[in-house]
Amino acid sequence: MLQALNEMQEVCDFPLSKIVYVMTDFTESNFKFWKDHPGLAPFIASGQLDIAIFDAVNDTSITLHHSKVTIAPGSVKNPLCVVANYLFDSLSQDGFKVEDGELSEVLCHRDDDEKLVFTTRPLSGPAYGVQEYDSVLQAYSQELGNTHFPFPVGPLKCLSKLGESSGNRFILAMSDKALRTTEDLHDFKQ
């Protein structure tokens, strides 16, 4: 991507030297690979590239390794451009079940034999206490019929944190496996 941006420099209306591409990952091994990669070294040396460890669900800030700049809520003046490649489908999802219009959460645990066991527990109130999330769940319980479905709580938390950091000014380009419509959710019926 940085090579492509550099090739476009003559046709851009803004200086590319103002753009910093930040590569993040949750794992230390990827971070170390990037840090020592000779192909990335020129971009790091020019300041066009920085790297960081980032837990997309739980971290509230990102500290860049080379510049030591911290991206935190309210710290970004310009809009963010976020490129997420197979990020959101690897973040936490909660499970729910609708049966006869009643919404239950699906819980997973290991039994004494270390086998996964799924149980359901009817919800006695809002699942999250976050109006936007709970209203989607309520709509699903009325619209989907009897089914199981995942709810992308991890990706939603990540998007919320990105919004907080950028004053809700960001663009997202993503490549993930995902369900896009309520019709897709019907495929989860048992």
PDB file of C-alpha atoms in Angstrom:
ATOM      1  CA  MET A   1       0.000   0.000   0.000  1.00  0.00           C
ATOM      2  CA  LEU A   2       2.833   2.398   0.797  1.00  0.00           C
ATOM      3  CA  GLN A   3       4.466   1.659  -2.529  1.00  0.00           C
ATOM      4  CA  ALA A   4       1.188   2.467  -4.295  1.00  0.00           C
ATOM      5  CA  LEU A   5       0.821   5.718  -2.333  1.00  0.00           C
ATOM      6  CA  ASN A   6       4.365   6.730  -3.230  1.00  0.00           C
ATOM      7  CA  GLU A   7       3.644   6.069  -6.896  1.00  0.00           C
ATOM      8  CA  MET A   8       0.578   8.348  -6.655  1.00  0.00           C
ATOM      9  CA  GLN A   9       2.448  11.222  -4.997  1.00  0.00           C
ATOM     10  CA  GLU A  10       2.504  13.413  -8.128  1.00  0.00           C
ATOM     11  CA  VAL A  11      -1.285  13.252  -8.594  1.00  0.00           C
ATOM     12  CA  CYS A  12      -2.297  13.747  -4.957  1.00  0.00           C
ATOM     13  CA  ASP A  13      -3.488  17.130  -3.700  1.00  0.00           C
ATOM     14  CA  PHE A  14      -1.887  16.634  -0.298  1.00  0.00           C
ATOM     15  CA  PRO A  15       1.661  15.771   0.823  1.00  0.00           C
ATOM     16  CA  LEU A  16       2.077  12.046   1.396  1.00  0.00           C
ATOM     17  CA  SER A  17       4.743  12.832   3.966  1.00  0.00           C
ATOM     18  CA  LYS A  18       1.819  13.684   6.283  1.00  0.00           C
ATOM     19  CA  ILE A  19       0.451  10.131   6.059  1.00  0.00           C
ATOM     20  CA  VAL A  20       1.644   7.518   8.536  1.00  0.00           C
ATOM     21  CA  TYR A  21       0.630   3.936   7.821  1.00  0.00           C
ATOM     22  CA  VAL A  22       0.353   2.050  11.109  1.00  0.00           C
ATOM     23  CA  MET A  23       0.473  -1.746  11.085  1.00  0.00           C
ATOM     24  CA  THR A  24      -0.965  -3.335  14.204  1.00  0.00           C
ATOM     25  CA  ASP A  25      -1.440  -6.849  15.427  1.00  0.00           C
ATOM     26  CA  PHE A  26      -2.341  -8.570  18.649  1.00  0.00           C
ATOM     27  CA  THR A  27       0.560 -11.023  18.506  1.00  0.00           C
ATOM     28  CA  GLU A  28       4.132 -10.323  19.505  1.00  0.00           C
ATOM     29  CA  SER A  29       5.489 -12.669  16.797  1.00  0.00           C
ATOM     30  CA  ASN A  30       3.991 -10.596  13.953  1.00  0.00           C
ATOM     31  CA  PHE A  31       5.241  -7.409  15.592  1.00  0.00           C
ATOM     32  CA  LYS A  32       8.798  -8.802  15.783  1.00  0.00           C
ATOM     33  CA  PHE A  33       8.603 -10.001  12.158  1.00  0.00           C
ATOM     34  CA  TRP A  34       7.638  -6.514  10.976  1.00  0.00           C
ATOM     35  CA  LYS A  35      10.208  -4.805  13.189  1.00  0.00           C
ATOM     36  CA  ASP A  36      13.047  -6.818  11.651  1.00  0.00           C
ATOM     37  CA  HIS A  37      11.751  -7.112   8.072  1.00  0.00           C
ATOM     38  CA  PRO A  38      14.250  -5.586   5.593  1.00  0.00           C
ATOM     39  CA  GLY A  39      11.509  -4.766   3.085  1.00  0.00           C
ATOM     40  CA  LEU A  40       9.731  -2.569   5.646  1.00  0.00           C
ATOM     41  CA  ALA A  41      12.896  -0.855   6.924  1.00  0.00           C
ATOM     42  CA  PRO A  42      12.942   1.989   4.331  1.00  0.00           C
ATOM     43  CA  PHE A  43       9.319   2.891   5.118  1.00  0.00           C
ATOM     44  CA  ILE A  44      10.016   2.832   8.858  1.00  0.00           C
ATOM     45  CA  ALA A  45      13.171   4.945   8.389  1.00  0.00           C
ATOM     46  CA  SER A  46      11.226   7.545   6.352  1.00  0.00           C
ATOM     47  CA  GLY A  47       8.499   7.780   8.997  1.00  0.00           C
ATOM     48  CA  GLN A  48       5.823   6.568   6.570  1.00  0.00           C
ATOM     49  CA  LEU A  49       5.363   3.349   8.534  1.00  0.00           C
ATOM     50  CA  ASP A  50       5.086   2.606  12.216  1.00  0.00           C
ATOM     51  CA  ILE A  51       4.052  -0.563  14.034  1.00  0.00           C
ATOM     52  CA  ALA A  52       2.255  -1.374  17.255  1.00  0.00           C
ATOM     53  CA  ILE A  53       0.725  -4.124  19.343  1.00  0.00           C
ATOM     54  CA  PHE A  54      -3.023  -3.506  19.553  1.00  0.00           C
ATOM     55  CA  ASP A  55      -5.851  -5.478  21.132  1.00  0.00           C
ATOM     56  CA  ALA A  56      -8.709  -4.280  18.934  1.00  0.00           C
ATOM     57  CA  VAL A  57     -11.373  -5.081  21.540  1.00  0.00           C
ATOM     58  CA  ASN A  58      -9.806  -4.042  24.844  1.00  0.00           C
ATOM     59  CA  ASP A  59      -7.126  -1.406  24.213  1.00  0.00           C
ATOM     60  CA  THR A  60      -8.199   2.220  24.403  1.00  0.00           C
ATOM     61  CA  SER A  61      -4.981   3.552  22.883  1.00  0.00           C
ATOM     62  CA  ILE A  62      -2.214   2.536  20.485  1.00  0.00           C
ATOM     63  CA  THR A  63       1.388   3.479  21.212  1.00  0.00           C
ATOM     64  CA  LEU A  64       3.448   3.494  18.035  1.00  0.00           C
ATOM     65  CA  HIS A  65       6.762   1.684  18.415  1.00  0.00           C
ATOM     66  CA  HIS A  66       9.125   3.953  16.489  1.00  0.00           C
ATOM     67  CA  SER A  67       7.656   7.443  16.919  1.00  0.00           C
ATOM     68  CA  LYS A  68       6.373   6.766  20.467  1.00  0.00           C
ATOM     69  CA  VAL A  69       3.190   8.646  19.513  1.00  0.00           C
ATOM     70  CA  THR A  70       0.083   7.460  21.341  1.00  0.00           C
ATOM     71  CA  ILE A  71      -3.235   7.400  19.527  1.00  0.00           C
ATOM     72  CA  ALA A  72      -5.941   7.765  22.159  1.00  0.00           C
ATOM     73  CA  PRO A  73      -9.523   9.056  22.305  1.00  0.00           C
ATOM     74  CA  GLY A  74      -9.591  12.610  21.006  1.00  0.00           C
ATOM     75  CA  SER A  75      -5.939  12.628  19.933  1.00  0.00           C
ATOM     76  CA  VAL A  76      -6.411  12.297  16.165  1.00  0.00           C
ATOM     77  CA  LYS A  77      -7.018  15.566  14.321  1.00  0.00           C
ATOM     78  CA  ASN A  78      -7.498  14.144  10.814  1.00  0.00           C
ATOM     79  CA  PRO A  79      -9.808  11.307   9.775  1.00  0.00           C
ATOM     80  CA  LEU A  80      -8.462   7.777  10.056  1.00  0.00           C
ATOM     81  CA  CYS A  81      -8.377   5.397   7.139  1.00  0.00           C
ATOM     82  CA  VAL A  82      -8.612   1.898   8.577  1.00  0.00           C
ATOM     83  CA  VAL A  83      -7.748  -1.162   6.508  1.00  0.00           C
ATOM     84  CA  ALA A  84      -8.798  -4.355   8.293  1.00  0.00           C
ATOM     85  CA  ASN A  85      -7.841  -7.629   6.681  1.00  0.00           C
ATOM     86  CA  TYR A  86      -9.502 -10.576   8.416  1.00  0.00           C
ATOM     87  CA  LEU A  87      -9.702  -8.683  11.674  1.00  0.00           C
ATOM     88  CA  PHE A  88     -13.375  -8.551  12.535  1.00  0.00           C
ATOM     89  CA  ASP A  89     -14.107 -12.222  11.902  1.00  0.00           C
ATOM     90  CA  SER A  90     -11.392 -13.123  14.420  1.00  0.00           C
ATOM     91  CA  LEU A  91     -12.753 -10.925  17.230  1.00  0.00           C
ATOM     92  CA  SER A  92     -15.182 -12.078  19.902  1.00  0.00           C
ATOM     93  CA  GLN A  93     -18.738 -12.928  18.954  1.00  0.00           C
ATOM     94  CA  ASP A  94     -21.554 -13.657  21.354  1.00  0.00           C
ATOM     95  CA  GLY A  95     -24.140 -16.295  20.582  1.00  0.00           C
ATOM     96  CA  PHE A  96     -27.900 -15.954  20.830  1.00  0.00           C
ATOM     97  CA  LYS A  97     -30.913 -18.131  20.194  1.00  0.00           C
ATOM     98  CA  VAL A  98     -34.437 -17.125  19.256  1.00  0.00           C
ATOM     99  CA  GLU A  99     -37.200 -19.608  20.011  1.00  0.00           C
ATOM    100  CA  ASP A 100     -40.857 -18.657  19.733  1.00  0.00           C
ATOM    101  CA  GLY A 101     -39.902 -14.968  19.898  1.00  0.00           C
ATOM    102  CA  GLU A 102     -37.912 -15.382  23.118  1.00  0.00           C
ATOM    103  CA  LEU A 103     -34.240 -14.386  23.104  1.00  0.00           C
ATOM    104  CA  SER A 104     -31.668 -16.445  24.991  1.00  0.00           C
ATOM    105  CA  GLU A 105     -27.915 -16.137  25.220  1.00  0.00           C
ATOM    106  CA  VAL A 106     -25.863 -19.152  24.180  1.00  0.00           C
ATOM    107  CA  LEU A 107     -23.140 -20.007  26.674  1.00  0.00           C
ATOM    108  CA  CYS A 108     -20.141 -22.216  25.995  1.00  0.00           C
ATOM    109  CA  HIS A 109     -17.964 -24.009  28.525  1.00  0.00           C
ATOM    110  CA  ARG A 110     -15.852 -27.132  28.825  1.00  0.00           C
ATOM    111  CA  ASP A 111     -17.140 -30.117  30.744  1.00  0.00           C
ATOM    112  CA  ASP A 112     -15.015 -32.453  32.880  1.00  0.00           C
ATOM    113  CA  ASP A 113     -13.893 -34.292  29.723  1.00  0.00           C
ATOM    114  CA  GLU A 114     -12.762 -30.988  28.153  1.00  0.00           C
ATOM    115  CA  LYS A 115     -15.525 -31.172  25.553  1.00  0.00           C
ATOM    116  CA  LEU A 116     -17.336 -27.996  24.572  1.00  0.00           C
ATOM    117  CA  VAL A 117     -20.859 -27.795  25.941  1.00  0.00           C
ATOM    118  CA  PHE A 118     -23.392 -25.232  24.770  1.00  0.00           C
ATOM    119  CA  THR A 119     -26.269 -24.169  27.000  1.00  0.00           C
ATOM    120  CA  THR A 120     -28.860 -21.443  26.671  1.00  0.00           C
ATOM    121  CA  ARG A 121     -30.102 -19.006  29.261  1.00  0.00           C
ATOM    122  CA  PRO A 122     -33.176 -16.843  28.660  1.00  0.00           C
ATOM    123  CA  LEU A 123     -32.475 -13.141  28.948  1.00  0.00           C
ATOM    124  CA  SER A 124     -34.339 -11.457  31.778  1.00  0.00           C
ATOM    125  CA  GLY A 125     -33.408  -7.964  30.569  1.00  0.00           C
ATOM    126  CA  PRO A 126     -31.190  -6.224  28.045  1.00  0.00           C
ATOM    127  CA  ALA A 127     -28.189  -8.295  26.992  1.00  0.00           C
ATOM    128  CA  TYR A 128     -25.671  -5.451  27.014  1.00  0.00           C
ATOM    129  CA  GLY A 129     -27.245  -2.323  28.447  1.00  0.00           C
ATOM    130  CA  VAL A 130     -26.128  -0.540  25.269  1.00  0.00           C
ATOM    131  CA  GLN A 131     -29.219   0.744  23.500  1.00  0.00           C
ATOM    132  CA  GLU A 132     -27.837   0.286  19.974  1.00  0.00           C
ATOM    133  CA  TYR A 133     -26.851  -3.343  20.602  1.00  0.00           C
ATOM    134  CA  ASP A 134     -29.974  -4.275  22.541  1.00  0.00           C
ATOM    135  CA  SER A 135     -32.310  -2.767  19.949  1.00  0.00           C
ATOM    136  CA  VAL A 136     -30.695  -4.878  17.196  1.00  0.00           C
ATOM    137  CA  LEU A 137     -31.106  -8.009  19.328  1.00  0.00           C
ATOM    138  CA  GLN A 138     -34.724  -7.132  20.027  1.00  0.00           C
ATOM    139  CA  ALA A 139     -35.380  -6.659  16.305  1.00  0.00           C
ATOM    140  CA  TYR A 140     -33.710  -9.994  15.529  1.00  0.00           C
ATOM    141  CA  SER A 141     -35.852 -11.792  18.125  1.00  0.00           C
ATOM    142  CA  GLN A 142     -38.983 -10.478  16.412  1.00  0.00           C
ATOM    143  CA  GLU A 143     -37.826 -10.868  12.816  1.00  0.00           C
ATOM    144  CA  LEU A 144     -35.799 -14.060  12.537  1.00  0.00           C
ATOM    145  CA  GLY A 145     -38.028 -16.814  13.796  1.00  0.00           C
ATOM    146  CA  ASN A 146     -36.469 -19.836  15.515  1.00  0.00           C
ATOM    147  CA  THR A 147     -32.729 -19.682  14.945  1.00  0.00           C
ATOM    148  CA  HIS A 148     -29.258 -19.272  16.416  1.00  0.00           C
ATOM    149  CA  PHE A 149     -27.055 -16.356  15.429  1.00  0.00           C
ATOM    150  CA  PRO A 150     -23.744 -14.714  16.310  1.00  0.00           C
ATOM    151  CA  PHE A 151     -23.585 -11.102  17.473  1.00  0.00           C
ATOM    152  CA  PRO A 152     -20.343  -9.258  16.642  1.00  0.00           C
ATOM    153  CA  VAL A 153     -19.723  -7.592  19.990  1.00  0.00           C
ATOM    154  CA  GLY A 154     -15.914  -7.552  19.528  1.00  0.00           C
ATOM    155  CA  PRO A 155     -16.019  -5.790  16.147  1.00  0.00           C
ATOM    156  CA  LEU A 156     -18.590  -3.307  17.461  1.00  0.00           C
ATOM    157  CA  LYS A 157     -16.352  -2.465  20.430  1.00  0.00           C
ATOM    158  CA  CYS A 158     -13.396  -2.029  18.069  1.00  0.00           C
ATOM    159  CA  LEU A 159     -15.355   0.317  15.810  1.00  0.00           C
ATOM    160  CA  SER A 160     -16.496   2.307  18.838  1.00  0.00           C
ATOM    161  CA  LYS A 161     -12.890   2.741  20.005  1.00  0.00           C
ATOM    162  CA  LEU A 162     -11.771   3.829  16.527  1.00  0.00           C
ATOM    163  CA  GLY A 163     -14.596   6.347  16.511  1.00  0.00           C
ATOM    164  CA  GLU A 164     -13.580   7.701  19.920  1.00  0.00           C
ATOM    165  CA  SER A 165      -9.973   8.135  18.752  1.00  0.00           C
ATOM    166  CA  SER A 166     -10.929   9.977  15.576  1.00  0.00           C
ATOM    167  CA  GLY A 167     -13.938  12.042  16.600  1.00  0.00           C
ATOM    168  CA  ASN A 168     -16.046   9.517  14.653  1.00  0.00           C
ATOM    169  CA  ARG A 169     -14.271  10.503  11.445  1.00  0.00           C
ATOM    170  CA  PHE A 170     -12.883   7.385   9.819  1.00  0.00           C
ATOM    171  CA  ILE A 171     -13.284   5.286   6.737  1.00  0.00           C
ATOM    172  CA  LEU A 172     -13.119   1.519   6.926  1.00  0.00           C
ATOM    173  CA  ALA A 173     -12.028  -0.875   4.201  1.00  0.00           C
ATOM    174  CA  MET A 174     -12.393  -4.448   5.398  1.00  0.00           C
ATOM    175  CA  SER A 175     -11.944  -7.938   4.068  1.00  0.00           C
ATOM    176  CA  ASP A 176     -13.618 -10.482   6.318  1.00  0.00           C
ATOM    177  CA  LYS A 177     -16.003 -13.366   6.235  1.00  0.00           C
ATOM    178  CA  ALA A 178     -19.311 -12.028   7.486  1.00  0.00           C
ATOM    179  CA  LEU A 179     -23.064 -12.209   7.369  1.00  0.00           C
ATOM    180  CA  ARG A 180     -24.414  -9.094   5.676  1.00  0.00           C
ATOM    181  CA  THR A 181     -28.188  -9.364   5.869  1.00  0.00           C
ATOM    182  CA  THR A 182     -30.876 -10.857   8.075  1.00  0.00           C
ATOM    183  CA  GLU A 183     -31.495 -13.343   5.244  1.00  0.00           C
ATOM    184  CA  ASP A 184     -27.918 -14.590   5.806  1.00  0.00           C
ATOM    185  CA  LEU A 185     -28.798 -15.214   9.455  1.00  0.00           C
ATOM    186  CA  HIS A 186     -31.540 -17.626   8.411  1.00  0.00           C
ATOM    187  CA  ASP A 187     -28.771 -20.001   7.288  1.00  0.00           C
ATOM    188  CA  PHE A 188     -27.965 -20.548  10.979  1.00  0.00           C
ATOM    189  CA  LYS A 189     -31.297 -22.295  11.605  1.00  0.00           C
ATOM    190  CA  GLN A 190     -30.972 -25.766  13.000  1.00  0.00           C
TER     191      GLN A 190
END
